[in-house]
Coordinates of C-alpha atoms and ligand atoms in Angstrom, one line a residue:
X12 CA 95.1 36.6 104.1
X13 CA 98.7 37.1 103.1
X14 CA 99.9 36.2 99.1
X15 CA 102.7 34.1 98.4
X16 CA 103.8 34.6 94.9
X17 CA 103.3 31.9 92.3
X18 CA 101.2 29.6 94.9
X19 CA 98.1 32.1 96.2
X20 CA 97.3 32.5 99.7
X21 CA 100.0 31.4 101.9
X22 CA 97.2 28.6 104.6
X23 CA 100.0 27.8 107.2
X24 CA 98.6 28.1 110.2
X25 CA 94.9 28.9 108.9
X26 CA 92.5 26.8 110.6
X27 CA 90.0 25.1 108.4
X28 CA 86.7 23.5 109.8
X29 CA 85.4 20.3 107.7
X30 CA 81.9 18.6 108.4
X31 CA 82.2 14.9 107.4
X32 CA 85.9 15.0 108.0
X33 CA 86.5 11.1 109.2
X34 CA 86.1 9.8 105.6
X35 CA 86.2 10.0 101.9
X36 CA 86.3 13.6 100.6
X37 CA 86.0 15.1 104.1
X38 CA 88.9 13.4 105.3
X39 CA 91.1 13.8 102.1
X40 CA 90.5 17.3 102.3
X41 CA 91.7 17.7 106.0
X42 CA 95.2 15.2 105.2
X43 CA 95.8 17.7 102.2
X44 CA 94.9 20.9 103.8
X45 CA 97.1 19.6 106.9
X46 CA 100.5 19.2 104.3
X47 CA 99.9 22.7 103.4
X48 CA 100.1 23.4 107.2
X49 CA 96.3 24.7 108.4
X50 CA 95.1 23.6 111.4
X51 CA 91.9 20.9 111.1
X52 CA 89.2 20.8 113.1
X53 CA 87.0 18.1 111.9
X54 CA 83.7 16.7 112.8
X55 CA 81.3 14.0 112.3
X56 CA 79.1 11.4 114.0
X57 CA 81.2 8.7 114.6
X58 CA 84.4 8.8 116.7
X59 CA 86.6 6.1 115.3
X60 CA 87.1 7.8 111.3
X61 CA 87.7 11.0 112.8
X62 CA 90.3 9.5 115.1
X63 CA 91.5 7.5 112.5
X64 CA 92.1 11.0 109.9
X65 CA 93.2 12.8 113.0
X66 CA 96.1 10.4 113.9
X67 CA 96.9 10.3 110.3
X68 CA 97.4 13.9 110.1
X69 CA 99.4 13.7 113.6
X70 CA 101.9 11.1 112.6
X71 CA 102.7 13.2 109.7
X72 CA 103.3 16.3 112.2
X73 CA 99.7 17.9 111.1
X74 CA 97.3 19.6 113.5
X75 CA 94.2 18.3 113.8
X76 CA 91.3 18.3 116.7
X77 CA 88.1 16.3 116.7
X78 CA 84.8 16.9 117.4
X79 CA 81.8 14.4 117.4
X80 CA 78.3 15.6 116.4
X81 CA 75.6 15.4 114.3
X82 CA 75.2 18.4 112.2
X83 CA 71.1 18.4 112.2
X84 CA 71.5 18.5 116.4
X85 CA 70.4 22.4 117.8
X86 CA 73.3 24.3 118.2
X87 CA 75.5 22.1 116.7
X88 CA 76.7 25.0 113.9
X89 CA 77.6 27.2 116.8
X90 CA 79.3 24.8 119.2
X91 CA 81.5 23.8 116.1
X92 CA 82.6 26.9 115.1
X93 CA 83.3 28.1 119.0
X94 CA 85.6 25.1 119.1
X95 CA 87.4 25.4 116.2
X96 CA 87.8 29.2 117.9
X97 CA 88.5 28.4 121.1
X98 CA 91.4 25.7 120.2
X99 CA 93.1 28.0 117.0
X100 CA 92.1 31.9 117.8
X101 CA 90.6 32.1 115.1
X102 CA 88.3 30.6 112.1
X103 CA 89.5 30.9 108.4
X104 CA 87.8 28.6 106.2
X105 CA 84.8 26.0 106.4
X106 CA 84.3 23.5 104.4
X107 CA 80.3 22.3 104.9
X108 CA 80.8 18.6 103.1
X109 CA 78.7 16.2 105.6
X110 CA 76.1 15.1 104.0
X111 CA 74.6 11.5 102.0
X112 CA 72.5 10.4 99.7
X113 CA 69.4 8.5 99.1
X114 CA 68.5 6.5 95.7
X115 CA 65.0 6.1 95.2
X116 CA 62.2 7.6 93.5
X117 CA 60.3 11.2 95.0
X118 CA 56.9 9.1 95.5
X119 CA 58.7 6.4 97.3
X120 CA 60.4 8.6 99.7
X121 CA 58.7 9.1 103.3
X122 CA 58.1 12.2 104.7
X123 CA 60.3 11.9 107.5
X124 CA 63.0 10.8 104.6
X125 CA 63.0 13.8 102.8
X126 CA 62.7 16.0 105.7
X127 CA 66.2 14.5 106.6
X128 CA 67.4 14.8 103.4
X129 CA 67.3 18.7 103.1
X130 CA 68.3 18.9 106.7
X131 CA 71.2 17.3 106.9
X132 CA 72.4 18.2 103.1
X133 CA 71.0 21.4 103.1
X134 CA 69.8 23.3 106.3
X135 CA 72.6 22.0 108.1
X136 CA 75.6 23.3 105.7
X137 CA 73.6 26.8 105.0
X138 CA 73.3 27.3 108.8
X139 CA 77.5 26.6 108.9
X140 CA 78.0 29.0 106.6
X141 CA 76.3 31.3 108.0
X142 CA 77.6 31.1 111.5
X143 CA 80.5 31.1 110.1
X144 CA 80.6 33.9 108.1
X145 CA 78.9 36.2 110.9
X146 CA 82.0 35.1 113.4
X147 CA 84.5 36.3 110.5
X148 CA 82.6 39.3 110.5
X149 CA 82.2 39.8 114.0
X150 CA 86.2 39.2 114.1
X151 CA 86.7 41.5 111.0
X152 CA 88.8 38.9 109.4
X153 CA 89.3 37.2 106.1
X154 CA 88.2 33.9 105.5
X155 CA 86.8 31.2 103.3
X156 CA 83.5 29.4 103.0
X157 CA 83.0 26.4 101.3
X158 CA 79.6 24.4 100.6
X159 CA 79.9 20.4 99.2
X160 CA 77.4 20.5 96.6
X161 CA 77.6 18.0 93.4
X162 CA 77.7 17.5 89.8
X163 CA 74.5 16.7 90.4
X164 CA 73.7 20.1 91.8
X165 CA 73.4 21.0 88.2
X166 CA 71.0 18.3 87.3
X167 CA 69.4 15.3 88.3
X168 CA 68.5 11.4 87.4
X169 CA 65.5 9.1 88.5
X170 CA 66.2 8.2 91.4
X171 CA 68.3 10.8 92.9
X172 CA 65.6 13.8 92.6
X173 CA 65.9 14.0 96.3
X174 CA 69.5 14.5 96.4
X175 CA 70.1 16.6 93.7
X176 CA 67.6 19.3 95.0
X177 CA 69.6 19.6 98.2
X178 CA 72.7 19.8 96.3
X179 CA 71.2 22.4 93.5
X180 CA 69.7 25.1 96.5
X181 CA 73.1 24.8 98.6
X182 CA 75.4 25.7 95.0
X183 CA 72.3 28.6 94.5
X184 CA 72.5 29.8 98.1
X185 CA 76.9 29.6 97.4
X186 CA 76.5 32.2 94.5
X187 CA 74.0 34.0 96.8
X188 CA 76.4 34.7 99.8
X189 CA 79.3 34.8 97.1
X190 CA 77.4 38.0 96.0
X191 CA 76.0 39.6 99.7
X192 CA 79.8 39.1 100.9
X193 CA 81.7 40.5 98.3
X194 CA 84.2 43.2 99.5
X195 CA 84.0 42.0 102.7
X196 CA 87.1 39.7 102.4
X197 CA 84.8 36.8 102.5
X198 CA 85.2 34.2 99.7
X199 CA 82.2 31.2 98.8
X200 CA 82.3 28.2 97.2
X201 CA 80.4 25.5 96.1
X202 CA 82.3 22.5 95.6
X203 CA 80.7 20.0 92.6
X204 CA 82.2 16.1 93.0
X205 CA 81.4 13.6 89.9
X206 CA 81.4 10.6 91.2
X207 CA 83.9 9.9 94.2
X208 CA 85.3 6.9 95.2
X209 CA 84.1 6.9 99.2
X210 CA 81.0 5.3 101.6
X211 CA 78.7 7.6 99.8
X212 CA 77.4 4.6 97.6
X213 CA 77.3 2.0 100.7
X214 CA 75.3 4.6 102.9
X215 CA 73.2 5.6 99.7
X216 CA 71.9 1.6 98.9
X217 CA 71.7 1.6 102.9
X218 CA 69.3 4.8 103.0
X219 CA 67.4 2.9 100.3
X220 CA 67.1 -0.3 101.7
X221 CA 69.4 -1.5 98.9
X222 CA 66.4 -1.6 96.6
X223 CA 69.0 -1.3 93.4
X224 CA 71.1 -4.3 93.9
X225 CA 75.1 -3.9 94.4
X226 CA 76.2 -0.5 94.8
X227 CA 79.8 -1.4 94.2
X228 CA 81.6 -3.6 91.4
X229 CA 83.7 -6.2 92.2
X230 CA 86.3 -3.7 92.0
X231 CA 85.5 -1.6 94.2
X232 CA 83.8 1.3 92.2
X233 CA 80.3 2.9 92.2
X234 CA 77.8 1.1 89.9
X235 CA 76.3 4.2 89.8
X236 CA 78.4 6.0 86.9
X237 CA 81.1 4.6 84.1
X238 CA 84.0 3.9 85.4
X239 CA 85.9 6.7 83.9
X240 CA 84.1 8.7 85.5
X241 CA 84.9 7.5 89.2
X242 CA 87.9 9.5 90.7
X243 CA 89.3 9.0 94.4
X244 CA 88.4 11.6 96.9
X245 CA 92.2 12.8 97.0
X246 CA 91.3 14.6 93.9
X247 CA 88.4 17.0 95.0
X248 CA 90.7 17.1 98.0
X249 CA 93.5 18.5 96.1
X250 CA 91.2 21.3 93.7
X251 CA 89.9 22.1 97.6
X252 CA 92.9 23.3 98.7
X253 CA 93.5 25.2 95.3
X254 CA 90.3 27.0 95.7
X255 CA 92.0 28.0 99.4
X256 CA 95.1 29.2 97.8
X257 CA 93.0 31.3 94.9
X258 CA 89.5 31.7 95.1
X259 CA 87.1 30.8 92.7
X260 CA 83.1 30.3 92.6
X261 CA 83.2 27.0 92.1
X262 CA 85.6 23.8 92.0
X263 CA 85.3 21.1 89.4
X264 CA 87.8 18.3 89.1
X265 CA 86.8 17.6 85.3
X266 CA 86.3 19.6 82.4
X267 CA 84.0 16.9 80.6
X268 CA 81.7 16.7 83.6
X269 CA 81.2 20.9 83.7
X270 CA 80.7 21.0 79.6
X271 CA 78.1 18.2 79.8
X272 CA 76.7 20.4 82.8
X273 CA 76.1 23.4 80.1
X274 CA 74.9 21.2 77.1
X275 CA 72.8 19.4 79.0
X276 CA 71.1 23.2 80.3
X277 CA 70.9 24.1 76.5
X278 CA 69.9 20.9 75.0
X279 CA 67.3 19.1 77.0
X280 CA 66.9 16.0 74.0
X281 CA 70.6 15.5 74.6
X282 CA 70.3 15.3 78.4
X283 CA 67.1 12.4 77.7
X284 CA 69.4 10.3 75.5
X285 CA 72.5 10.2 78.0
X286 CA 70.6 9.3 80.7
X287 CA 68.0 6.9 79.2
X288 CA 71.5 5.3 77.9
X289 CA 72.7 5.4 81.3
X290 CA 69.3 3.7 82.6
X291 CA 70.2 0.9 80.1
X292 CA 73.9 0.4 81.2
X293 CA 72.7 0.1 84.6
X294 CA 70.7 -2.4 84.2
X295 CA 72.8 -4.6 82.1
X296 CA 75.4 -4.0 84.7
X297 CA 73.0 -5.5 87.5
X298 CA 71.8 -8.6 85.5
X299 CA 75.5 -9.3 84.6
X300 CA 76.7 -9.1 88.0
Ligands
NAP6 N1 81.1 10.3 96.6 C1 80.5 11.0 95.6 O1 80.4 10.5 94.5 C2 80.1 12.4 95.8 C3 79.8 13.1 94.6 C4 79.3 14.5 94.7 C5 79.2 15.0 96.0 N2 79.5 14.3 97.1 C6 79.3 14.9 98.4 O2 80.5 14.9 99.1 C7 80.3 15.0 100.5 C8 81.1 13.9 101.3 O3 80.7 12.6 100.9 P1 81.7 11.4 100.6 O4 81.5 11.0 99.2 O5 83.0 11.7 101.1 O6 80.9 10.3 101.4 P2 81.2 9.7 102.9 O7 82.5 9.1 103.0 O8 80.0 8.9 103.3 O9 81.2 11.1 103.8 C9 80.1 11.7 104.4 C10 80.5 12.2 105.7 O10 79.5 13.0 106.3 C11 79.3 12.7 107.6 N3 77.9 12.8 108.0 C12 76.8 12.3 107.3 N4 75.7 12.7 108.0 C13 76.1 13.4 109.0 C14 75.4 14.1 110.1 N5 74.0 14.0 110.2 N6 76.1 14.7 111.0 C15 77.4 14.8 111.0 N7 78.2 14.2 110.0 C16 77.5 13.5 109.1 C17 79.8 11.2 107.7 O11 80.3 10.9 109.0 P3 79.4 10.1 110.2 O12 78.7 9.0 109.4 O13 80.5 9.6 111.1 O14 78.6 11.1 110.8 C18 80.9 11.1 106.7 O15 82.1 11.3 107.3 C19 78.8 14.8 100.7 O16 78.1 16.0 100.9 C20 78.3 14.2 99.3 O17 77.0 14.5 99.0 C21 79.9 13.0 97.0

C-alpha cells in the first residue's frame, strides 16, 4: 500500500471486511474506517444492525455493502471474501471480530456449548484469515489481517475460562501467521479490547441463562469490570484504524490494562489477589443492586 507522510498508509479506497460489523466494536470500526474513506463490507447474522451501520455510513457519503451470514455456516469464509471481491476488485484488510461470550464455569458448560464457543470465536476467525490471506496471495497484493482477540486473551477469570481460551489461541495463531507471512506484504494483528461498552454483556448473561444477576448497572455499564475500566467501542474502533495506517502486532487501547497483562504473567500471587478482590466487588455489587 501507498505512504502518506505523517499519517501511514494512505486507506482511501481500501476495502476492509468486518465480521460482527452491525454493532458495538464491529460497527464502530466500519463508521471510522468509512471517514478515512475504505470501502466496508460488513457481515453478521442479523439484517437490521447491519442495515442500520450501513445507512449510517451512507448518509455520511461512506461505502458500505452488507452481507448476512453466520460465520460457523460451511463456506461462509469464502463466500464473504468473494463478495467483498466481487463488489471492490479487490480485498485489503479483514478484520475477524464476530464473536461472544459465555459466563459460567468449565464444568457447567455443555458439550455442544463449548464446541460453539471455539467455533464461532475461534475456528471461524482463523478460517477468515486464512482465506483471506491466500486471496492476497493469489492476487499478489498487500493487505491487512486483523483477529478480535481480548484482554482476556492474556489471561482468564472464573467464569470466563471458556472465553478466554478462544481469545488466547486466536492472539497465538495472530503472532503465528504474523511470523509465516512476513515479507510477503502481509500484516497480522490481534486486537485485545478491555471491557467495551456494547451487547457483549447482554448476549454473555443470555448465553448463561443469566445465572449472575444484572449484567448492566443502572447506568448502562458492564458489571463485569470497574467502571474505569469500561470504554465505548469508538475507542478500539479508532486504535483499529491506526493499526491500518501503521502496523503493529497488536492493538491495545490502555497502557494499565497491557502492564497488568505482564505483571500478572510474572507474578502469579498478584494476579490471585486482584481477582479474588474482584470476586468480592462483584458480589457486593449484585447484593447492592
Ligand atoms: N465488549 C467487550 O468488553 C469486549 C472485550 C474484549 C473483546 N471483545 C470482542 O469484541 C468482538 C465484538 O464484540 P462486541 O463487544 O462488539 O459485542 P457485540 O456488539 O455483541 O458484537 C458481536 C457481533 O458479532 C456478531 N456475531 C456473533 N456471533 C456470530 C455468528 N455466529 N455469525 C456471524 N456474526 C456473529 C453479532 O452479530 P449478529 O448477532 O447479528 O450475528 C455482533 O454484531 C467480539 O469478538 C468480542 O469477543 C469484546
Amino acid at each position: 500500500m501507498t505512504r502518506r507522510d505523517g499519517l501511514g498508509t494512505d486507506l482511501t479506497d481500501k476495502s476492509l471486511l468486518v465480521t460482527g460489523g452491525g454493532t458495538g466494536i464491529g460497527a464502530s470500526t466500519a463508521i471510522a474506517a468509512a471517514r478515512v474513506g475504505m470501502r466496508l463490507m460488513i457481515t453478521g447474522r442479523r439484517v437490521e444492525p447491519l442495515e442500520r451501520t450501513a445507512a449510517r455510513i451512507a448518509d455520511e457519503g461512506g461505502v458500505c455493502e452488507v452481507f448476512v451470514g453466520d460465520v460457523t455456516d460451511a463456506g461462509a469464509n469464502e463466500a464473504m471474501v468473494d463478495e467483498t471481491v466481487s463488489r471492490f476488485g479487490a480485498i485489503d484488510a479483514v478484520f475477524a471480530n464476530a464473536g461472544y461470550g459465555i459466563e459460567k464455569p468449565v464444568v457447567e458448560a455443555t458439550g455442544e456449548e463449548i464446541r460453539r464457543i471455539f467455533d464461532v470465536n475461534l475456528v471461524s476467525a482463523v478460517d477468515l484469515l486464512r482465506v483471506s490471506a491466500l486471496r492476497m496471495l493469489d492476487a499478489g497484493r498487500p493487505g491487512h489481517l486483523l483477529g478480535c482477540a481480548s484482554i482476556l486473551g492474556k489471561f482468564t477469570m472464573p467464569d470466563y475460562g471458556l472465553y478466554s481460551s478462544t481469545k488466547a489461541a486466536l492472539t497465538h495463531v495472530c503472532r503465528s501467521m504474523r511470523c509465516e507471512l512476513d515479507g510477503t506484504g502481509i500484516a497480522v494483528s490481534s486486537v485485545h479490547p478491555v471491557t467495551t461498552k456494547t451487547e457483549f454483556f447482554e448476549v454473555a448473561g443470555r448465553e448463561s441463562g443469566d445465572r449472575h444477576g444484572p449484567v448492566l448497572r443502572a447506568d448502562g455499564t458492564p458489571t463485569h469490570a470497574p467502571k474505569i475500566f469500561v470504554q465505548p467501542p469508538e475507542r478500539v474502533a479508532d486504535a483499529v484504524i491506526r493499526c491500518l495506517r501503521r502496523p503493529r502486532a497488536e492493538v491495545w487501547t490502555t497502557f494499565t490494562g497491557r502492564l497488568a497483562c505482564g505483571i500478572f504473567e510474572l507474578l502469579p500471587p498478584i494476579y490471585d489477589m486482584v481477582l479474588r478482590s474482584e470476586i468480592r466487588r462483584k458480589k457486593r455489587e449484585s447484593t447492592t443492586s
